[in-house]
PDB file of C-alpha atoms in Angstrom:
ATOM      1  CA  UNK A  11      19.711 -23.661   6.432  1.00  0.00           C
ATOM      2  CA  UNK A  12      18.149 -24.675   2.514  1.00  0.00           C
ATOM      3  CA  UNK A  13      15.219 -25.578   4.566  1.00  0.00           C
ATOM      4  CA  UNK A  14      14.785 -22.161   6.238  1.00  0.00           C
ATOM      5  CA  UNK A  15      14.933 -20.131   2.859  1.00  0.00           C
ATOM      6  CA  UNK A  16      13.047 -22.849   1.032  1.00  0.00           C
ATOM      7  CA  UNK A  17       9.666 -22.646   3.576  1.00  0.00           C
ATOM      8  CA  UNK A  18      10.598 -19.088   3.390  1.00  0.00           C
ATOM      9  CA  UNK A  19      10.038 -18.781  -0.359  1.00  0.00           C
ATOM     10  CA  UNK A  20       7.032 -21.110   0.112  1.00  0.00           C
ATOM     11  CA  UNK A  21       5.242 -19.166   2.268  1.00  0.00           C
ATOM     12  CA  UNK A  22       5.740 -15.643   0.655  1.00  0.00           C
ATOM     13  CA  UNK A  23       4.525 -17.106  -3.128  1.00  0.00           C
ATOM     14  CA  UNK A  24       1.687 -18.897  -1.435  1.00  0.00           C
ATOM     15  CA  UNK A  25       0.569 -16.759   1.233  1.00  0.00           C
ATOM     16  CA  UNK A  26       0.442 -13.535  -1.893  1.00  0.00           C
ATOM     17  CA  UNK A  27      -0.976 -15.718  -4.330  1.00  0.00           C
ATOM     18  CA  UNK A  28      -3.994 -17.337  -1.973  1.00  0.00           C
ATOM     19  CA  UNK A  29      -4.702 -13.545  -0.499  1.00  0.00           C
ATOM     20  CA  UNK A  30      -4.621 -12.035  -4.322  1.00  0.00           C
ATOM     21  CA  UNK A  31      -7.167 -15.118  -5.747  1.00  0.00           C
ATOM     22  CA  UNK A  32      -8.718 -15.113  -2.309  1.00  0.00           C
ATOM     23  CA  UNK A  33      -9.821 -11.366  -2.599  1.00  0.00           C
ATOM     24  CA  UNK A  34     -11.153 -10.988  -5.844  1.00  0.00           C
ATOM     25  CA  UNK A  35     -13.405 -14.203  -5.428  1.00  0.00           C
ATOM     26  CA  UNK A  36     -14.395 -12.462  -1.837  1.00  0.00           C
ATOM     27  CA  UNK A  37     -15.027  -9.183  -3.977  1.00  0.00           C
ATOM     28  CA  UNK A  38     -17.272 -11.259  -6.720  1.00  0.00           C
ATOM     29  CA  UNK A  39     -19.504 -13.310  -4.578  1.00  0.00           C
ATOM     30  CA  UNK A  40     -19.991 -10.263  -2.477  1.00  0.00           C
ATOM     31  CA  UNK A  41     -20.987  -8.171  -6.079  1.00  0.00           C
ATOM     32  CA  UNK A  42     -23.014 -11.566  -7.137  1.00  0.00           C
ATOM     33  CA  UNK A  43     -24.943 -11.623  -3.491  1.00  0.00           C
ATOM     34  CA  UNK A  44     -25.896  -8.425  -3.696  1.00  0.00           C
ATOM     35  CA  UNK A  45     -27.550  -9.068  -7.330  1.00  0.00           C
ATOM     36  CA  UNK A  46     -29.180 -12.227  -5.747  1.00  0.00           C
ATOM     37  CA  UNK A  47     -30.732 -10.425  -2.806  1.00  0.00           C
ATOM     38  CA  UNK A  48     -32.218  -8.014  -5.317  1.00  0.00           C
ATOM     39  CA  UNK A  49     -33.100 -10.220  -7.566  1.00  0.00           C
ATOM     40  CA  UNK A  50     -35.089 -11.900  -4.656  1.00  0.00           C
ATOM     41  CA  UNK A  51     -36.759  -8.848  -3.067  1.00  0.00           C
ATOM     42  CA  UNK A  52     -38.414  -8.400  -6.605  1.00  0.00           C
ATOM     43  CA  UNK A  53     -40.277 -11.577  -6.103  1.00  0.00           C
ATOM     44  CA  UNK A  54     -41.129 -11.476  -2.566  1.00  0.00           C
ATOM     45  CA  UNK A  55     -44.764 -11.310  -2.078  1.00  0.00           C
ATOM     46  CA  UNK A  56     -46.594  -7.357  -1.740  1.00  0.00           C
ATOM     47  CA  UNK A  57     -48.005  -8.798   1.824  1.00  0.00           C
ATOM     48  CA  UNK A  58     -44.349  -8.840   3.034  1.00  0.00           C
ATOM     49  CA  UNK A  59     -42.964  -5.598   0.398  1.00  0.00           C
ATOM     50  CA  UNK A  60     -45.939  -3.658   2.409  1.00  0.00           C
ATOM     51  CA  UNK A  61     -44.473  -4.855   6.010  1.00  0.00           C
ATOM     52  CA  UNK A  62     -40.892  -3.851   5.681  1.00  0.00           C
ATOM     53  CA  UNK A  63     -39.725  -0.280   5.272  1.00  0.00           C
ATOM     54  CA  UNK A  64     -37.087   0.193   2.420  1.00  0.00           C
ATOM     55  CA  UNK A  65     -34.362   0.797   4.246  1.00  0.00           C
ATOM     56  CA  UNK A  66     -34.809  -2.069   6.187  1.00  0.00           C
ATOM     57  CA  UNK A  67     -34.921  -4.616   2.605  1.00  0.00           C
ATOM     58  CA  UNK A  68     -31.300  -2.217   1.324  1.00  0.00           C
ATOM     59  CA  UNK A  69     -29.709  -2.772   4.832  1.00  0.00           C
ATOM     60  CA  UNK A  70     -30.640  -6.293   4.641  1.00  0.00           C
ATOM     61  CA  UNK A  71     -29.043  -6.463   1.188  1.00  0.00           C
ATOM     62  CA  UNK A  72     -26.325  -4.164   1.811  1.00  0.00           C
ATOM     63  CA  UNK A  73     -25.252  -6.377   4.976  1.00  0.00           C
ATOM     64  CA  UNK A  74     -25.583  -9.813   3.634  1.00  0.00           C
ATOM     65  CA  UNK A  75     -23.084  -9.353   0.534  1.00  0.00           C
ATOM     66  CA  UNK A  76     -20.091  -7.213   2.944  1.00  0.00           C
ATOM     67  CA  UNK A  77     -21.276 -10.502   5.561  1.00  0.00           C
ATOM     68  CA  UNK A  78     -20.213 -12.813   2.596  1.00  0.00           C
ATOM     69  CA  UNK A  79     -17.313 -10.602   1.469  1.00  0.00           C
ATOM     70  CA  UNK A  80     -16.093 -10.359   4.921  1.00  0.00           C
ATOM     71  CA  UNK A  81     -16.495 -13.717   6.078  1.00  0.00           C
ATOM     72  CA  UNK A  82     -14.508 -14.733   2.799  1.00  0.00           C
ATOM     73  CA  UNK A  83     -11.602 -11.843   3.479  1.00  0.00           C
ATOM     74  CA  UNK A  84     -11.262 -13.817   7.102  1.00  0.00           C
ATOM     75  CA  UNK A  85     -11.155 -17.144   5.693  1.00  0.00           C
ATOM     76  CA  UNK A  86      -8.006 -15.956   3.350  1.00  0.00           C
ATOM     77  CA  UNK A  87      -6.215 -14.173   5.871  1.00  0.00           C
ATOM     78  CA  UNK A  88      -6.436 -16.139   8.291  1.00  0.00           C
ATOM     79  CA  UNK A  89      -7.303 -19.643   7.624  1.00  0.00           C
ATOM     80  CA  UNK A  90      -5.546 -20.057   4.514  1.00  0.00           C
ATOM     81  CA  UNK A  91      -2.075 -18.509   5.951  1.00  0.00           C
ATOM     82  CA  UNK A  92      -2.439 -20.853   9.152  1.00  0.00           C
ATOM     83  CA  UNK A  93      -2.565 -23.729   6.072  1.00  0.00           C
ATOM     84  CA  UNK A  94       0.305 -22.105   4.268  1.00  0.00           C
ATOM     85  CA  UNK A  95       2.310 -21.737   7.781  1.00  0.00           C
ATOM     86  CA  UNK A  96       1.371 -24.517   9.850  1.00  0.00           C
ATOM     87  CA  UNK A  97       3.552 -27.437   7.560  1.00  0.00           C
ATOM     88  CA  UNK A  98       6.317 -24.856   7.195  1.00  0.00           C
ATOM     89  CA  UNK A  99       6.560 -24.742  11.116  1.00  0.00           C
ATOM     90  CA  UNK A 100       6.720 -28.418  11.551  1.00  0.00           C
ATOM     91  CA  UNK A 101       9.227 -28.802   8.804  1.00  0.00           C
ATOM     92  CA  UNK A 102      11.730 -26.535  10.771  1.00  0.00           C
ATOM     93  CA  UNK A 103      10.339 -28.060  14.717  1.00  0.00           C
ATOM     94  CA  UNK A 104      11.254 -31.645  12.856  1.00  0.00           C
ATOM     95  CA  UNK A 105      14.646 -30.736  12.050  1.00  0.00           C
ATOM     96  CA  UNK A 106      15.278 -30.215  15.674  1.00  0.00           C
ATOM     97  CA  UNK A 107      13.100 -32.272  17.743  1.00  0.00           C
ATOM     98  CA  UNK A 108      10.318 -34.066  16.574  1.00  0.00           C
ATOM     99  CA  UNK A 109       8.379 -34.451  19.955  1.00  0.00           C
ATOM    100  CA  UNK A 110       8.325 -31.020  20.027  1.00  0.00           C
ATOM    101  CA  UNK A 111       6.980 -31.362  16.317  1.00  0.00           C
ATOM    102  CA  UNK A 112       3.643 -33.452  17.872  1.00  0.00           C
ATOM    103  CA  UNK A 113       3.429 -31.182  21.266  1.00  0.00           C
ATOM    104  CA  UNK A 114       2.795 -28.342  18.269  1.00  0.00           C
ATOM    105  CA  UNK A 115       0.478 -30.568  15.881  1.00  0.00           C
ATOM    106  CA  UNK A 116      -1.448 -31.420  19.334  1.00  0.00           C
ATOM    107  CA  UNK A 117      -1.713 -28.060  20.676  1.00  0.00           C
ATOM    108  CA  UNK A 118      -2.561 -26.549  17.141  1.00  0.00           C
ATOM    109  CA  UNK A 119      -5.406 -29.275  16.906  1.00  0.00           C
ATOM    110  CA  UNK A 120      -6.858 -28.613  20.282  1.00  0.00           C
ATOM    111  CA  UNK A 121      -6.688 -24.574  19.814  1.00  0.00           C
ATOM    112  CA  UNK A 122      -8.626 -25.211  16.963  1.00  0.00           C
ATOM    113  CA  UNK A 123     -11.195 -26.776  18.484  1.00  0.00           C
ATOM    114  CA  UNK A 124     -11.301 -24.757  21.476  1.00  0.00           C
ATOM    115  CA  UNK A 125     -11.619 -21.829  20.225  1.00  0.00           C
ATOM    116  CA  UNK A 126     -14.969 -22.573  17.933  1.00  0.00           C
ATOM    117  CA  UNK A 127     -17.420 -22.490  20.900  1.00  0.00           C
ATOM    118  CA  UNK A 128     -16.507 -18.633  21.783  1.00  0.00           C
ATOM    119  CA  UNK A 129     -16.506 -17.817  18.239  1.00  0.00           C
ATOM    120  CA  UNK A 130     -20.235 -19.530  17.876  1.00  0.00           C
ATOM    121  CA  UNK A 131     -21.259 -17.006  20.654  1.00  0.00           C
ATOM    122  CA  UNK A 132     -19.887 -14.515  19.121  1.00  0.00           C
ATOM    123  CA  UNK A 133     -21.892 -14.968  15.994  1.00  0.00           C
ATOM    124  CA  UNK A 134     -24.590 -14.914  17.675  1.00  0.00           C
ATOM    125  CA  UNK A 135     -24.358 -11.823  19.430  1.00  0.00           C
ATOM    126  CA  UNK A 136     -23.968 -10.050  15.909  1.00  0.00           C
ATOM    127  CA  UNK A 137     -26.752 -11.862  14.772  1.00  0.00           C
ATOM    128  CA  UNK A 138     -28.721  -9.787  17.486  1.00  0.00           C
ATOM    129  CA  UNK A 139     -26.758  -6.740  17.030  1.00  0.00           C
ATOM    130  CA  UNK A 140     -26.979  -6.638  12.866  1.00  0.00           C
ATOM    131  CA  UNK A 141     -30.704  -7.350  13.099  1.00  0.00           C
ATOM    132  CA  UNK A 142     -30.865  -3.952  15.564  1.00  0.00           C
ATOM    133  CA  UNK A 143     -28.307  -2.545  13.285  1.00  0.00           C
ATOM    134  CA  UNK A 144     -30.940  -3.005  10.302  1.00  0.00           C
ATOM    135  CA  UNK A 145     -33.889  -1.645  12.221  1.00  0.00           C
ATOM    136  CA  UNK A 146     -32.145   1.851  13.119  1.00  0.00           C
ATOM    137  CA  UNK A 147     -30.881   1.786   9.182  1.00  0.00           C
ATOM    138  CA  UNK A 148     -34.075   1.288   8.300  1.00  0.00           C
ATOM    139  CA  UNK A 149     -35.720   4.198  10.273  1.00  0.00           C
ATOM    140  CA  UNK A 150     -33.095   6.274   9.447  1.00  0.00           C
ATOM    141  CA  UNK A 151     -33.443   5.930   5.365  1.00  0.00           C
ATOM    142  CA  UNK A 152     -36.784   6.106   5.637  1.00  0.00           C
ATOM    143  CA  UNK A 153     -36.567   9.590   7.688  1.00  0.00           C
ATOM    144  CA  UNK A 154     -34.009  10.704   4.911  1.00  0.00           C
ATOM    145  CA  UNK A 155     -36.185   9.458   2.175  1.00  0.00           C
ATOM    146  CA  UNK A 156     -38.912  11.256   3.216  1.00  0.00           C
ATOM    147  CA  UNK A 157     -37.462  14.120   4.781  1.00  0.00           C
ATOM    148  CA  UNK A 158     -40.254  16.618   3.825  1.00  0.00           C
ATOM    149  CA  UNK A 159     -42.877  14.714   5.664  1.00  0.00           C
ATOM    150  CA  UNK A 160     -40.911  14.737   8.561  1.00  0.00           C
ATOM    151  CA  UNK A 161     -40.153  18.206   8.527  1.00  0.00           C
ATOM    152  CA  UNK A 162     -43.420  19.446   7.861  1.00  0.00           C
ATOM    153  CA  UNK A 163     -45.364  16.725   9.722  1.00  0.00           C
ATOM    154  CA  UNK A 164     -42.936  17.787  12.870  1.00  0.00           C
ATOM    155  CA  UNK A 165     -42.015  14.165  13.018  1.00  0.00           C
ATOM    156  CA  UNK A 166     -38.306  14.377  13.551  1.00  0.00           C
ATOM    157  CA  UNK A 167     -38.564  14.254  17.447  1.00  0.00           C
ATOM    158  CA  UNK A 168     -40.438  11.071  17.617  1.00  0.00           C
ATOM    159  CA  UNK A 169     -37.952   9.309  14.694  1.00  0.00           C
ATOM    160  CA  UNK A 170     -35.010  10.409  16.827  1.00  0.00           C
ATOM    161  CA  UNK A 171     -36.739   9.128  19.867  1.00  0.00           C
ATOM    162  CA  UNK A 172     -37.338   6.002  17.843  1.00  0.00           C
ATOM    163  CA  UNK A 173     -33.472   5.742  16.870  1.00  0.00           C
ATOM    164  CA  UNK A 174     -32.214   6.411  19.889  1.00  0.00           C
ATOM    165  CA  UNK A 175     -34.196   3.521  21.283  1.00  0.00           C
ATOM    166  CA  UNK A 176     -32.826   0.871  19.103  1.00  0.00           C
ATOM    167  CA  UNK A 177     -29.416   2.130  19.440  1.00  0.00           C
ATOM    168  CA  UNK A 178     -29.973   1.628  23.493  1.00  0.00           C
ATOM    169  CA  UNK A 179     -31.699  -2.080  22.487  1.00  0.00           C
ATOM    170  CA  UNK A 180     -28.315  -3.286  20.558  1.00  0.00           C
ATOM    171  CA  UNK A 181     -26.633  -3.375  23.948  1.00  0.00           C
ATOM    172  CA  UNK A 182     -29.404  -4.452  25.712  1.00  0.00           C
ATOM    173  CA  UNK A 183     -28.924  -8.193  24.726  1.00  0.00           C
TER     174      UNK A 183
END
């Protein structure tokens, strides 16, 4: 019974701790990517600057640090409390049969790498869908940042037209 409260204890001191560091440094590299990518657009070459609409370079900014923030968030939720959990669970299996203790350690081991392929396909679908994403955020900040031209100019049919279309594209893959 020592055991049960000890792992208990464990886990809830680890588990808050890891989210709590794992959060702010998720929140900082997100704040610090962002800075990079700007820092980078401002010495990309005019050739490229003249190529890409605005909102296309702020989405592309905007997407990579929440990507980074996100992808860190993930990692400490889930990753880190399968670390904190996973030794606490074979304590307690070992105290009452330890084949059952391996049949877990194996199963956990071939989940893991199971489950990576699907995930890799996944990422690559919202590779497609984020680039898309970018294209229609780009149109649309344009069409807001110059809203007078496209009022006057009678444009706003044509840019809806044109958002519309990507939106249809994104599930087109």
């Amino acid at each position: 019974f020592g055991w049960f409260i000890g792992i208990s204890i464990y886990r809830s001191i680890i588990s808050r701790l890891a989210k709590k560091i794992g959060f702010t440094i998720s929140e900082r590299v997100s704040l610090e990517t962002y800075q990079t990518g700007l820092k980078k657009l401002t010495k990309i070459g005019a050739g490229w600057q003249a190529q890409e609409n605005s909102g296309n370079k702020v989405k592309r900014i905007t997407k990579g640090s929440n990507s980074v923030r996100d992808i860190l968030r993930v990692a400490f939720r889930g990753v880190i409390a399968v670390a904190i959990n996973l030794p606490g669970i074979a304590i307690i299996l070992a105290n009452f049969d330890i084949i059952l203790t391996i049949g877990f350690i194996i199963f956990a081991v071939v989940y893991a790498v199971l489950v990576h392929k699907p995930n890799s396909e996944g990422a690559r679908y919202s590779h497609v869908i984020n680039k898309e994403n970018e294209n229609l955020s780009g149109v649309a900040f344009e069409t807001v940042n110059n809203i007078r031209t496209v009022q006057t100019g009678a444009l706003s049919n044509a840019l809806l037209a044109k958002t519309q279309h990507r939106i249809t594209e994104v599930f087109t893959y």
